[in-house]
mmCIF file of C-alpha atoms in Angstrom:
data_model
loop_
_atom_site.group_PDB
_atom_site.id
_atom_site.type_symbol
_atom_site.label_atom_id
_atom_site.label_comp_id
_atom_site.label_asym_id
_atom_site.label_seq_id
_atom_site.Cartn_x
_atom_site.Cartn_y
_atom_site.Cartn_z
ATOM 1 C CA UNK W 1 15.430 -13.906 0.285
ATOM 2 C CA UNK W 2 15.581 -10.044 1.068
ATOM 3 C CA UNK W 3 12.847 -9.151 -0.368
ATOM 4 C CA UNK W 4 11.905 -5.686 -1.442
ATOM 5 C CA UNK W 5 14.781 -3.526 -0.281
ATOM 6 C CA UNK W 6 15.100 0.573 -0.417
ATOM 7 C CA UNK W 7 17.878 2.706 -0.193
ATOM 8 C CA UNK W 8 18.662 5.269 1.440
ATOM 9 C CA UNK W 9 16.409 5.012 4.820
ATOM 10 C CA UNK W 10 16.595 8.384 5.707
ATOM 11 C CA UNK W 11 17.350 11.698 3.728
ATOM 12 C CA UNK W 12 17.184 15.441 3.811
ATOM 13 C CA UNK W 13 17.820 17.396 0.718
ATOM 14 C CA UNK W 14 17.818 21.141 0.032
ATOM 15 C CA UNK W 15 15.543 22.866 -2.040
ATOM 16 C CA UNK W 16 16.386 22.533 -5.646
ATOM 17 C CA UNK W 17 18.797 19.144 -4.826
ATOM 18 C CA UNK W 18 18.548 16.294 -6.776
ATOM 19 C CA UNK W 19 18.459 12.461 -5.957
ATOM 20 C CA UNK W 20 17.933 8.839 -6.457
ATOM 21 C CA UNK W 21 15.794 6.352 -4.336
ATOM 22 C CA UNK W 22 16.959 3.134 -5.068
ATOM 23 C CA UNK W 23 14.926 0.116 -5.081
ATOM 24 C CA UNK W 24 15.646 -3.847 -5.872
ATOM 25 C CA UNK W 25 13.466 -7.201 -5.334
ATOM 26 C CA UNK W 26 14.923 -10.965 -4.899
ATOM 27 C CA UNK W 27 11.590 -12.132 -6.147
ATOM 28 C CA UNK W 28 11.476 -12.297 -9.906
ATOM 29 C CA UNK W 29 8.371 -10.302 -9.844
ATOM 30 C CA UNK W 30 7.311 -8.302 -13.295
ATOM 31 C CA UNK W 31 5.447 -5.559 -11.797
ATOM 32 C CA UNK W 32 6.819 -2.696 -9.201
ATOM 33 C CA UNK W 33 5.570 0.419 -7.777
ATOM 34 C CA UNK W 34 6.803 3.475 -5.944
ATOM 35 C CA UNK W 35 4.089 5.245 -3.395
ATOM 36 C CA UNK W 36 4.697 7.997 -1.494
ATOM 37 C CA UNK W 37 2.880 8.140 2.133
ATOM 38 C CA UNK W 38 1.228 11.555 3.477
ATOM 39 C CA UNK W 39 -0.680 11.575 7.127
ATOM 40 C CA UNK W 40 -3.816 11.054 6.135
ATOM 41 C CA UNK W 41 -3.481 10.640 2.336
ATOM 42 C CA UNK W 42 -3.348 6.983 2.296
ATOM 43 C CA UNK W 43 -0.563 5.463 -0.285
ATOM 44 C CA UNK W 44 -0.744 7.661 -3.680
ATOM 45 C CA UNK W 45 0.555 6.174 -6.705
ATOM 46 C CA UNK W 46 3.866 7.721 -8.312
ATOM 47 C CA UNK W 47 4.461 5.944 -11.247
ATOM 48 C CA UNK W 48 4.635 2.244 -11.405
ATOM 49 C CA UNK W 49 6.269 -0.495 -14.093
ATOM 50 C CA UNK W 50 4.230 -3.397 -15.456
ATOM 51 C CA UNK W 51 7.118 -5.320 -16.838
ATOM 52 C CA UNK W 52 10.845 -4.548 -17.495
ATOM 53 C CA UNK W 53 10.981 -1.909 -20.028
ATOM 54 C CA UNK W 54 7.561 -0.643 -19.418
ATOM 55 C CA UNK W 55 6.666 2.627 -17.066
ATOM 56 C CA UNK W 56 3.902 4.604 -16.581
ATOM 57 C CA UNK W 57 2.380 7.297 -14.795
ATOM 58 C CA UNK W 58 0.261 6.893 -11.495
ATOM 59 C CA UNK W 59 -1.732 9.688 -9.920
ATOM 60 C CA UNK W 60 1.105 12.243 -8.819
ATOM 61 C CA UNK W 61 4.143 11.588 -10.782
ATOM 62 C CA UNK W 62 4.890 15.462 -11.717
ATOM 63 C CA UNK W 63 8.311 16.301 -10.379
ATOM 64 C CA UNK W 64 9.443 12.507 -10.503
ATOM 65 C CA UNK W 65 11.010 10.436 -12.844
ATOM 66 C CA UNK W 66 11.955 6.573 -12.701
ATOM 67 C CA UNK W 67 14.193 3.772 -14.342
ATOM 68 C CA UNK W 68 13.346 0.650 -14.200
ATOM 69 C CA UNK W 69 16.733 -0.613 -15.142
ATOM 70 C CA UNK W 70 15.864 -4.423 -15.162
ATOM 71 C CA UNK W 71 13.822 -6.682 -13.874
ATOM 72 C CA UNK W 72 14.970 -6.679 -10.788
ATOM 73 C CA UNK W 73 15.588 -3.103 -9.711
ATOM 74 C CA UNK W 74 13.139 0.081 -9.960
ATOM 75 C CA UNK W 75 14.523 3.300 -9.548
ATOM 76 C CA UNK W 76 13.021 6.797 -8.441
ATOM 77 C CA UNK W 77 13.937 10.185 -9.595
ATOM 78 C CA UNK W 78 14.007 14.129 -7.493
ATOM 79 C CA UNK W 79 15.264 16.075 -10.357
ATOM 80 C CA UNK W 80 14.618 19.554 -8.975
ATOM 81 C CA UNK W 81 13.178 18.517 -4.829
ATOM 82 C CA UNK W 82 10.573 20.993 -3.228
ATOM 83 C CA UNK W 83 9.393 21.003 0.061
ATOM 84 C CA UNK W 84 5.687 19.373 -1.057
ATOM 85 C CA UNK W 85 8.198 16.472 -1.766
ATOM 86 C CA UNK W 86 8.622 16.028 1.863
ATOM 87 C CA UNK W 87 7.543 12.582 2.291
ATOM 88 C CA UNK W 88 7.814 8.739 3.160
ATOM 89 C CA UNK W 89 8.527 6.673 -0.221
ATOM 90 C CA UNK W 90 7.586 2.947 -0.768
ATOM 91 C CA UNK W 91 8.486 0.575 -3.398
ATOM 92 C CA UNK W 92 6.664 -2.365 -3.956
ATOM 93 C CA UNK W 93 6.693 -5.588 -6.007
ATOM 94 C CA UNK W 94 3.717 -8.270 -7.050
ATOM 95 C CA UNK W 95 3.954 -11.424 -7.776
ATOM 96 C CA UNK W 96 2.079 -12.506 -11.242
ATOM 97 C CA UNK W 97 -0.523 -14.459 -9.567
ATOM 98 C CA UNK W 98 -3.717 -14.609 -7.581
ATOM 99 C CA UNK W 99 -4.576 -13.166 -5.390
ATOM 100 C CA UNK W 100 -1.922 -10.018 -6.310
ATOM 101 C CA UNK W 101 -0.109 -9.196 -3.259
ATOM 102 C CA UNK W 102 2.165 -6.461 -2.860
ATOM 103 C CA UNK W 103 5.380 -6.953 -1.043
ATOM 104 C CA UNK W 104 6.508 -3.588 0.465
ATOM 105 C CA UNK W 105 10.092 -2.106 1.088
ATOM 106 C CA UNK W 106 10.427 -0.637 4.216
ATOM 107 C CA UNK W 107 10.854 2.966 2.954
ATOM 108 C CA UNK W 108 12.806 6.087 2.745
ATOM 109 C CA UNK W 109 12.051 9.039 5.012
ATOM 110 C CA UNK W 110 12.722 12.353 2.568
ATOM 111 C CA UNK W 111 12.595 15.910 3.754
ATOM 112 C CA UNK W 112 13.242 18.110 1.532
ATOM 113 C CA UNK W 113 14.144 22.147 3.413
ATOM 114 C CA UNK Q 1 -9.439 5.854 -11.358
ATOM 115 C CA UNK Q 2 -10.990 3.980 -8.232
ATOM 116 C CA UNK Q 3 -11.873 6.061 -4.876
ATOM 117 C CA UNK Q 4 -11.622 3.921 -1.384
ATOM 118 C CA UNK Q 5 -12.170 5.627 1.507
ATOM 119 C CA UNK Q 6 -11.727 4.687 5.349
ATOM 120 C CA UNK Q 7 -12.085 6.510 8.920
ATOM 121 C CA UNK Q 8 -8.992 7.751 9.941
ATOM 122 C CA UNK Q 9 -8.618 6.561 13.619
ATOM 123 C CA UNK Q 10 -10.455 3.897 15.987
ATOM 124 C CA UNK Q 11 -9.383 3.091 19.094
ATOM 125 C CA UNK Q 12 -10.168 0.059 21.879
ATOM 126 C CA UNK Q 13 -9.629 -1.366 24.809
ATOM 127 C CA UNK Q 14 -7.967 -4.438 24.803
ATOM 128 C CA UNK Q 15 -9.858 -7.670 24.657
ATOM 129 C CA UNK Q 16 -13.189 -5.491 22.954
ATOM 130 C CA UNK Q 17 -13.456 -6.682 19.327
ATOM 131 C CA UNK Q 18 -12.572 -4.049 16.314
ATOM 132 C CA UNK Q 19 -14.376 -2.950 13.350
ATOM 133 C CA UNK Q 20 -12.494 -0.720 10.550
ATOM 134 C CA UNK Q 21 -14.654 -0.446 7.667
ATOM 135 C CA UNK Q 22 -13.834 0.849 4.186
ATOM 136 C CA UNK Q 23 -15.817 1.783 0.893
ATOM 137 C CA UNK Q 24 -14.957 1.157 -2.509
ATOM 138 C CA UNK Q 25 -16.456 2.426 -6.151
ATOM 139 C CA UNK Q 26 -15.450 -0.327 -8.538
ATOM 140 C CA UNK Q 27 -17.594 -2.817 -8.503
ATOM 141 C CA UNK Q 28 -15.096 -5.199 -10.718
ATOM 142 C CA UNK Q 29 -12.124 -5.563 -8.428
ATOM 143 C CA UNK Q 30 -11.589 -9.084 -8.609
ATOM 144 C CA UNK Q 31 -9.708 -8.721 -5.297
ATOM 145 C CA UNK Q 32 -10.016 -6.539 -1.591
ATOM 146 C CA UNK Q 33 -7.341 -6.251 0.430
ATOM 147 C CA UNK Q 34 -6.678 -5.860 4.074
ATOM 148 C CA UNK Q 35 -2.269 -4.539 4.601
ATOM 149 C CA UNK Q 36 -1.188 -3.225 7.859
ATOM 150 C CA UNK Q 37 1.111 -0.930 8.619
ATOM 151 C CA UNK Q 38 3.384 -0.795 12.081
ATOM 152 C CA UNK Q 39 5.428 2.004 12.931
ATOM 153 C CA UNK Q 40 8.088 2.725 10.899
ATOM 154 C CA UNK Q 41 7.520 -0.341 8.582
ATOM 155 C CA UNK Q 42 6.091 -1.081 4.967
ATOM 156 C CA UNK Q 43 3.044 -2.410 4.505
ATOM 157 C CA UNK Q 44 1.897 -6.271 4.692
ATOM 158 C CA UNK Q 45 -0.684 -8.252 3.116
ATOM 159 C CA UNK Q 46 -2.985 -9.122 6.093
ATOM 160 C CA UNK Q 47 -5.930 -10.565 4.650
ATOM 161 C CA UNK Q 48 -7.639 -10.782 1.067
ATOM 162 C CA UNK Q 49 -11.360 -12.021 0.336
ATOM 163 C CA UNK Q 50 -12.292 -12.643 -3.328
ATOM 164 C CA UNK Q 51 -15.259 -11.108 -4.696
ATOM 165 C CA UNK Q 52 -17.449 -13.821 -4.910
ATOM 166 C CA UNK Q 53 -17.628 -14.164 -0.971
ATOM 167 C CA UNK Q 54 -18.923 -12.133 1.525
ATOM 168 C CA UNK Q 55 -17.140 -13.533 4.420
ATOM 169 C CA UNK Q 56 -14.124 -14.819 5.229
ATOM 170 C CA UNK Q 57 -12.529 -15.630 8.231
ATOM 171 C CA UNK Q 58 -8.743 -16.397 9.349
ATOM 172 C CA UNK Q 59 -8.199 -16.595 12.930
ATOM 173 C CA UNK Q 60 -9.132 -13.412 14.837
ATOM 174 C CA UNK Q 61 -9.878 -11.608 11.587
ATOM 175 C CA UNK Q 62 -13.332 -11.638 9.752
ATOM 176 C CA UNK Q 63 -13.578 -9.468 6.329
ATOM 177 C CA UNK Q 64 -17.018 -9.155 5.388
ATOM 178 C CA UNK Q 65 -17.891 -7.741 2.050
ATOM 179 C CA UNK Q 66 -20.957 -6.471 0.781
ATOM 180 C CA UNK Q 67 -20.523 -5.681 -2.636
ATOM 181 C CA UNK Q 68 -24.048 -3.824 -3.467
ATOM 182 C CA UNK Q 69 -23.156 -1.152 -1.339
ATOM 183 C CA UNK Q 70 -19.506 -1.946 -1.915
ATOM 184 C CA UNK Q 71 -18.795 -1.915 1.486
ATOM 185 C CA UNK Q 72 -15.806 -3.898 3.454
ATOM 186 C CA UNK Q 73 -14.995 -4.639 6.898
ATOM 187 C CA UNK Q 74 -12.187 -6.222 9.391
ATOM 188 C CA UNK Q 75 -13.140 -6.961 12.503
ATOM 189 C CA UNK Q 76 -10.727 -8.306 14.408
ATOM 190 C CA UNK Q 77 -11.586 -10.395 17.448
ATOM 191 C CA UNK Q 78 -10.230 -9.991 20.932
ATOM 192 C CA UNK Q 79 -7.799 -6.868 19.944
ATOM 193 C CA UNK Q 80 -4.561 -7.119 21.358
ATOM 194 C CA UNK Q 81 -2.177 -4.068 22.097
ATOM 195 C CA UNK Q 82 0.323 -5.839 19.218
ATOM 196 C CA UNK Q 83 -2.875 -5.076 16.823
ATOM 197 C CA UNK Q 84 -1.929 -0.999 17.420
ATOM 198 C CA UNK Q 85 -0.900 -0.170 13.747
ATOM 199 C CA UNK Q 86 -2.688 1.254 10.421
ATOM 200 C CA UNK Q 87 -4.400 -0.505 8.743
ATOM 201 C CA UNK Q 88 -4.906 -0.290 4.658
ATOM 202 C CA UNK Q 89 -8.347 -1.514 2.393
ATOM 203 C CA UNK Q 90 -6.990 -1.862 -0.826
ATOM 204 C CA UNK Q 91 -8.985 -2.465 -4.152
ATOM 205 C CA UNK Q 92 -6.566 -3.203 -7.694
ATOM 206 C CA UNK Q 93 -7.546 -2.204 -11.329
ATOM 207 C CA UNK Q 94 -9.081 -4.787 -13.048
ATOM 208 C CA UNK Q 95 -5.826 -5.780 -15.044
ATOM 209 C CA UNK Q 96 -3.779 -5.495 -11.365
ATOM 210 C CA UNK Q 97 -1.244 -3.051 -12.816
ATOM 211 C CA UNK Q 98 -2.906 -0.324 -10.304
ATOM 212 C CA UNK Q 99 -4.063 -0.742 -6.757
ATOM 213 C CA UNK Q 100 -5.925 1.741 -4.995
ATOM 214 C CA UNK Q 101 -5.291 2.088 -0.983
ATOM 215 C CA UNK Q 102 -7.424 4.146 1.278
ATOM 216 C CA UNK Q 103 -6.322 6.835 3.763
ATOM 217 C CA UNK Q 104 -5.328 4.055 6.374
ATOM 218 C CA UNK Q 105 -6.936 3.711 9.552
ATOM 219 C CA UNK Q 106 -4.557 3.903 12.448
ATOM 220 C CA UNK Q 107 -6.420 1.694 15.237
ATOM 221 C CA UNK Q 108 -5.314 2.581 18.991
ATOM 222 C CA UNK Q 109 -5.763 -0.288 21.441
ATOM 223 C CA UNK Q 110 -5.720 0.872 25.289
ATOM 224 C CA UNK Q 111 -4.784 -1.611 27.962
#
Protein backbone atom coordinates (compact mmCIF):
# COMPACT_ATOMS: atom_id res chain seq x y z
CA UNK A 1 0.00 0.00 0.00
CA UNK A 2 1.75 3.32 -1.23
CA UNK A 3 -0.51 5.42 -0.31
CA UNK A 4 -0.94 8.93 -1.55
CA UNK A 5 1.94 9.45 -3.93
CA UNK A 6 3.05 12.90 -5.87
CA UNK A 7 5.09 13.45 -8.67
CA UNK A 8 7.51 15.32 -9.40
CA UNK A 9 9.25 16.12 -5.81
CA UNK A 10 10.98 18.99 -6.82
CA UNK A 11 10.52 21.57 -9.75
CA UNK A 12 11.50 24.94 -11.07
CA UNK A 13 9.69 26.39 -13.97
CA UNK A 14 10.09 29.70 -15.82
CA UNK A 15 7.74 32.32 -15.91
CA UNK A 16 4.99 31.67 -18.33
CA UNK A 17 5.92 27.53 -18.35
CA UNK A 18 3.40 25.17 -18.08
CA UNK A 19 3.05 21.83 -16.05
CA UNK A 20 1.43 18.90 -14.49
CA UNK A 21 1.58 17.70 -10.77
CA UNK A 22 0.66 14.33 -10.76
CA UNK A 23 -1.09 12.64 -8.05
CA UNK A 24 -2.47 8.82 -7.44
CA UNK A 25 -3.91 6.90 -4.19
CA UNK A 26 -3.85 2.89 -3.56
CA UNK A 27 -6.76 3.46 -1.27
CA UNK A 28 -10.03 3.41 -3.12
CA UNK A 29 -10.90 6.64 -1.56
CA UNK A 30 -13.79 8.95 -3.41
CA UNK A 31 -12.67 12.23 -2.30
CA UNK A 32 -9.08 14.07 -3.08
CA UNK A 33 -7.64 17.38 -2.62
CA UNK A 34 -4.72 19.46 -3.78
CA UNK A 35 -3.36 22.28 -1.09
CA UNK A 36 -0.75 24.39 -1.62
CA UNK A 37 1.51 25.34 1.62
CA UNK A 38 2.78 29.11 2.21
CA UNK A 39 4.98 29.99 5.58
CA UNK A 40 2.55 31.04 7.60
CA UNK A 41 -0.62 30.56 5.48
CA UNK A 42 -1.55 27.28 6.81
CA UNK A 43 -2.83 24.65 3.96
CA UNK A 44 -5.21 26.71 1.41
CA UNK A 45 -7.56 24.82 -0.59
CA UNK A 46 -6.97 24.62 -4.53
CA UNK A 47 -9.64 22.81 -5.84
CA UNK A 48 -10.67 19.47 -4.58
CA UNK A 49 -12.90 16.32 -6.15
CA UNK A 50 -15.76 14.75 -4.21
CA UNK A 51 -16.09 11.70 -6.34
CA UNK A 52 -14.71 10.62 -9.78
CA UNK A 53 -16.10 12.90 -12.28
CA UNK A 54 -16.84 15.64 -9.90
CA UNK A 55 -14.41 18.91 -9.27
CA UNK A 56 -14.76 21.96 -7.73
CA UNK A 57 -13.25 25.03 -6.71
CA UNK A 58 -11.55 25.65 -3.21
CA UNK A 59 -10.42 29.03 -1.99
CA UNK A 60 -7.50 29.92 -4.53
CA UNK A 61 -7.92 27.92 -7.59
CA UNK A 62 -7.34 30.99 -10.18
CA UNK A 63 -4.40 30.08 -12.36
CA UNK A 64 -4.97 26.21 -11.76
CA UNK A 65 -6.77 23.67 -13.36
CA UNK A 66 -7.22 19.82 -12.46
CA UNK A 67 -8.30 16.31 -13.90
CA UNK A 68 -9.40 13.96 -11.95
CA UNK A 69 -8.95 11.25 -14.48
CA UNK A 70 -10.37 8.31 -12.33
CA UNK A 71 -10.82 7.28 -9.22
CA UNK A 72 -7.68 6.71 -8.43
CA UNK A 73 -5.54 9.54 -9.74
CA UNK A 74 -6.06 13.51 -9.30
CA UNK A 75 -4.22 15.68 -11.40
CA UNK A 76 -3.07 19.46 -11.07
CA UNK A 77 -2.73 22.02 -13.71
CA UNK A 78 0.12 25.43 -14.21
CA UNK A 79 -1.21 26.58 -17.45
CA UNK A 80 0.57 29.93 -17.61
CA UNK A 81 3.14 29.65 -13.91
CA UNK A 82 3.93 33.05 -12.09
CA UNK A 83 6.16 33.58 -9.46
CA UNK A 84 3.07 33.92 -6.64
CA UNK A 85 2.88 30.19 -7.74
CA UNK A 86 6.02 29.55 -5.95
CA UNK A 87 4.98 27.03 -3.54
CA UNK A 88 4.83 23.51 -1.76
CA UNK A 89 1.76 21.39 -3.28
CA UNK A 90 -0.11 18.57 -1.39
CA UNK A 91 -2.54 16.08 -2.52
CA UNK A 92 -4.63 14.37 -0.29
CA UNK A 93 -7.20 11.54 -0.13
CA UNK A 94 -10.17 10.61 2.60
CA UNK A 95 -11.50 7.73 3.28
CA UNK A 96 -15.59 7.71 3.26
CA UNK A 97 -15.89 7.21 6.88
CA UNK A 98 -15.74 8.58 10.38
CA UNK A 99 -13.91 10.23 11.62
CA UNK A 100 -12.62 11.75 7.90
CA UNK A 101 -8.99 11.57 7.85
CA UNK A 102 -6.87 12.89 5.28
CA UNK A 103 -3.97 10.91 4.04
CA UNK A 104 -1.29 13.32 2.67
CA UNK A 105 1.29 12.91 -0.27
CA UNK A 106 4.48 14.01 0.57
CA UNK A 107 4.56 16.99 -1.85
CA UNK A 108 6.11 18.81 -4.66
CA UNK A 109 8.45 21.74 -4.05
CA UNK A 110 7.56 24.36 -7.17
CA UNK A 111 9.44 27.54 -7.86
CA UNK A 112 8.44 29.19 -10.40
CA UNK A 113 11.51 32.29 -11.67
CA UNK B 1 -16.22 29.34 4.52
CA UNK B 2 -14.79 28.39 8.09
CA UNK B 3 -11.82 30.61 9.72
CA UNK B 4 -9.31 28.56 12.24
CA UNK B 5 -6.67 30.29 13.52
CA UNK B 6 -3.46 29.21 15.61
CA UNK B 7 -0.13 30.94 17.06
CA UNK B 8 2.49 30.55 14.80
CA UNK B 9 5.47 29.28 16.96
CA UNK B 10 5.92 27.79 20.65
CA UNK B 11 8.83 26.53 21.83
CA UNK B 12 10.02 24.20 25.11
CA UNK B 13 12.38 22.66 26.83
CA UNK B 14 12.34 19.17 26.81
CA UNK B 15 10.49 17.23 29.42
CA UNK B 16 8.07 20.75 30.14
CA UNK B 17 4.57 19.87 28.87
CA UNK B 18 3.12 21.80 25.56
CA UNK B 19 0.07 23.66 24.89
CA UNK B 20 -0.84 24.76 21.10
CA UNK B 21 -4.21 26.06 21.07
CA UNK B 22 -6.43 26.85 18.09
CA UNK B 23 -9.90 28.65 17.44
CA UNK B 24 -12.54 27.73 15.23
CA UNK B 25 -15.98 29.60 13.90
CA UNK B 26 -18.25 26.73 12.97
CA UNK B 27 -19.87 25.56 15.58
CA UNK B 28 -21.21 22.30 13.47
CA UNK B 29 -17.99 20.54 12.62
CA UNK B 30 -18.82 17.19 13.52
CA UNK B 31 -15.05 16.58 13.74
CA UNK B 32 -11.48 18.60 15.08
CA UNK B 33 -8.46 17.56 14.05
CA UNK B 34 -4.96 17.55 15.34
CA UNK B 35 -2.12 16.60 11.81
CA UNK B 36 1.48 17.21 12.22
CA UNK B 37 3.80 18.13 10.00
CA UNK B 38 7.81 17.12 10.09
CA UNK B 39 10.22 18.60 7.91
CA UNK B 40 9.93 18.00 4.55
CA UNK B 41 6.90 15.60 4.96
CA UNK B 42 2.98 15.67 4.39
CA UNK B 43 0.83 15.95 6.94
CA UNK B 44 -0.56 13.10 9.43
CA UNK B 45 -3.61 12.60 11.30
CA UNK B 46 -2.40 12.90 14.96
CA UNK B 47 -5.36 13.04 16.96
CA UNK B 48 -9.24 13.71 16.41
CA UNK B 49 -11.92 14.39 19.29
CA UNK B 50 -15.61 14.33 18.28
CA UNK B 51 -17.75 17.11 19.15
CA UNK B 52 -19.66 15.77 21.75
CA UNK B 53 -16.50 15.50 24.12
CA UNK B 54 -14.46 17.88 25.62
CA UNK B 55 -11.55 15.77 26.38
CA UNK B 56 -9.80 13.19 25.07
CA UNK B 57 -6.73 11.68 25.81
CA UNK B 58 -4.23 9.20 23.88
CA UNK B 59 -1.00 8.72 25.46
CA UNK B 60 1.02 11.94 25.92
CA UNK B 61 -1.61 13.92 24.02
CA UNK B 62 -4.77 15.56 25.63
CA UNK B 63 -7.21 17.63 23.13
CA UNK B 64 -9.52 19.55 25.07
CA UNK B 65 -12.38 21.24 23.38
CA UNK B 66 -14.55 23.83 24.49
CA UNK B 67 -17.03 24.36 22.03
CA UNK B 68 -18.88 27.68 23.48
CA UNK B 69 -15.97 29.58 22.89
CA UNK B 70 -14.96 27.16 20.18
CA UNK B 71 -11.75 26.81 21.45
CA UNK B 72 -9.22 23.62 21.05
CA UNK B 73 -6.12 22.54 22.58
CA UNK B 74 -3.12 19.78 22.44
CA UNK B 75 -1.13 19.55 25.10
CA UNK B 76 1.25 17.20 24.85
CA UNK B 77 2.87 15.73 27.95
CA UNK B 78 6.56 15.40 28.63
CA UNK B 79 7.67 17.01 25.05
CA UNK B 80 10.31 15.23 23.49
CA UNK B 81 12.84 16.77 20.89
CA UNK B 82 11.10 14.06 18.19
CA UNK B 83 7.79 16.28 19.00
CA UNK B 84 9.81 19.41 16.99
CA UNK B 85 7.40 19.69 13.93
CA UNK B 86 4.13 21.83 12.93
CA UNK B 87 1.45 21.12 14.01
CA UNK B 88 -2.18 21.60 12.12
CA UNK B 89 -6.02 22.18 13.97
CA UNK B 90 -8.20 21.27 11.38
CA UNK B 91 -12.10 21.72 11.33
CA UNK B 92 -14.16 19.96 7.92
CA UNK B 93 -17.43 21.35 6.32
CA UNK B 94 -20.28 19.83 7.57
CA UNK B 95 -20.71 17.43 4.47
CA UNK B 96 -16.57 16.67 4.79
CA UNK B 97 -15.98 17.63 1.16
CA UNK B 98 -13.91 20.79 2.66
CA UNK B 99 -11.56 20.93 5.58
CA UNK B 100 -10.29 23.98 6.93
CA UNK B 101 -6.51 23.94 8.46
CA UNK B 102 -5.05 26.73 10.44
CA UNK B 103 -1.73 28.55 9.88
CA UNK B 104 0.21 25.60 11.63
CA UNK B 105 2.06 26.02 14.66
CA UNK B 106 5.67 25.03 14.36
CA UNK B 107 6.58 23.94 18.11
CA UNK B 108 10.50 24.15 18.94
CA UNK B 109 11.61 21.81 21.72
CA UNK B 110 15.19 22.77 23.28
CA UNK B 111 17.23 20.11 24.99
Amino acid sequence: NAGVTQTPKFQVLKTGQSMTLQCAQDMNHNSMYWYRQDPGMGLRLIYYSASEGTTDKGEVPNGYNVSRLNKREFSLRLESAAPSQTSVYFCASTVLGAPYEQYFGPGTRLTVT
Amino acid sequence: GEDVEQSLFLSVREGDSSVINCTYTDSSSTYLYWYKQEPGAGLQLLTYIFSNMDMKQDQRLTVLLNKKDKHLSLRIADTQTGDSAIYFCAAPLYNFNKFYFGSGTKLNVKP
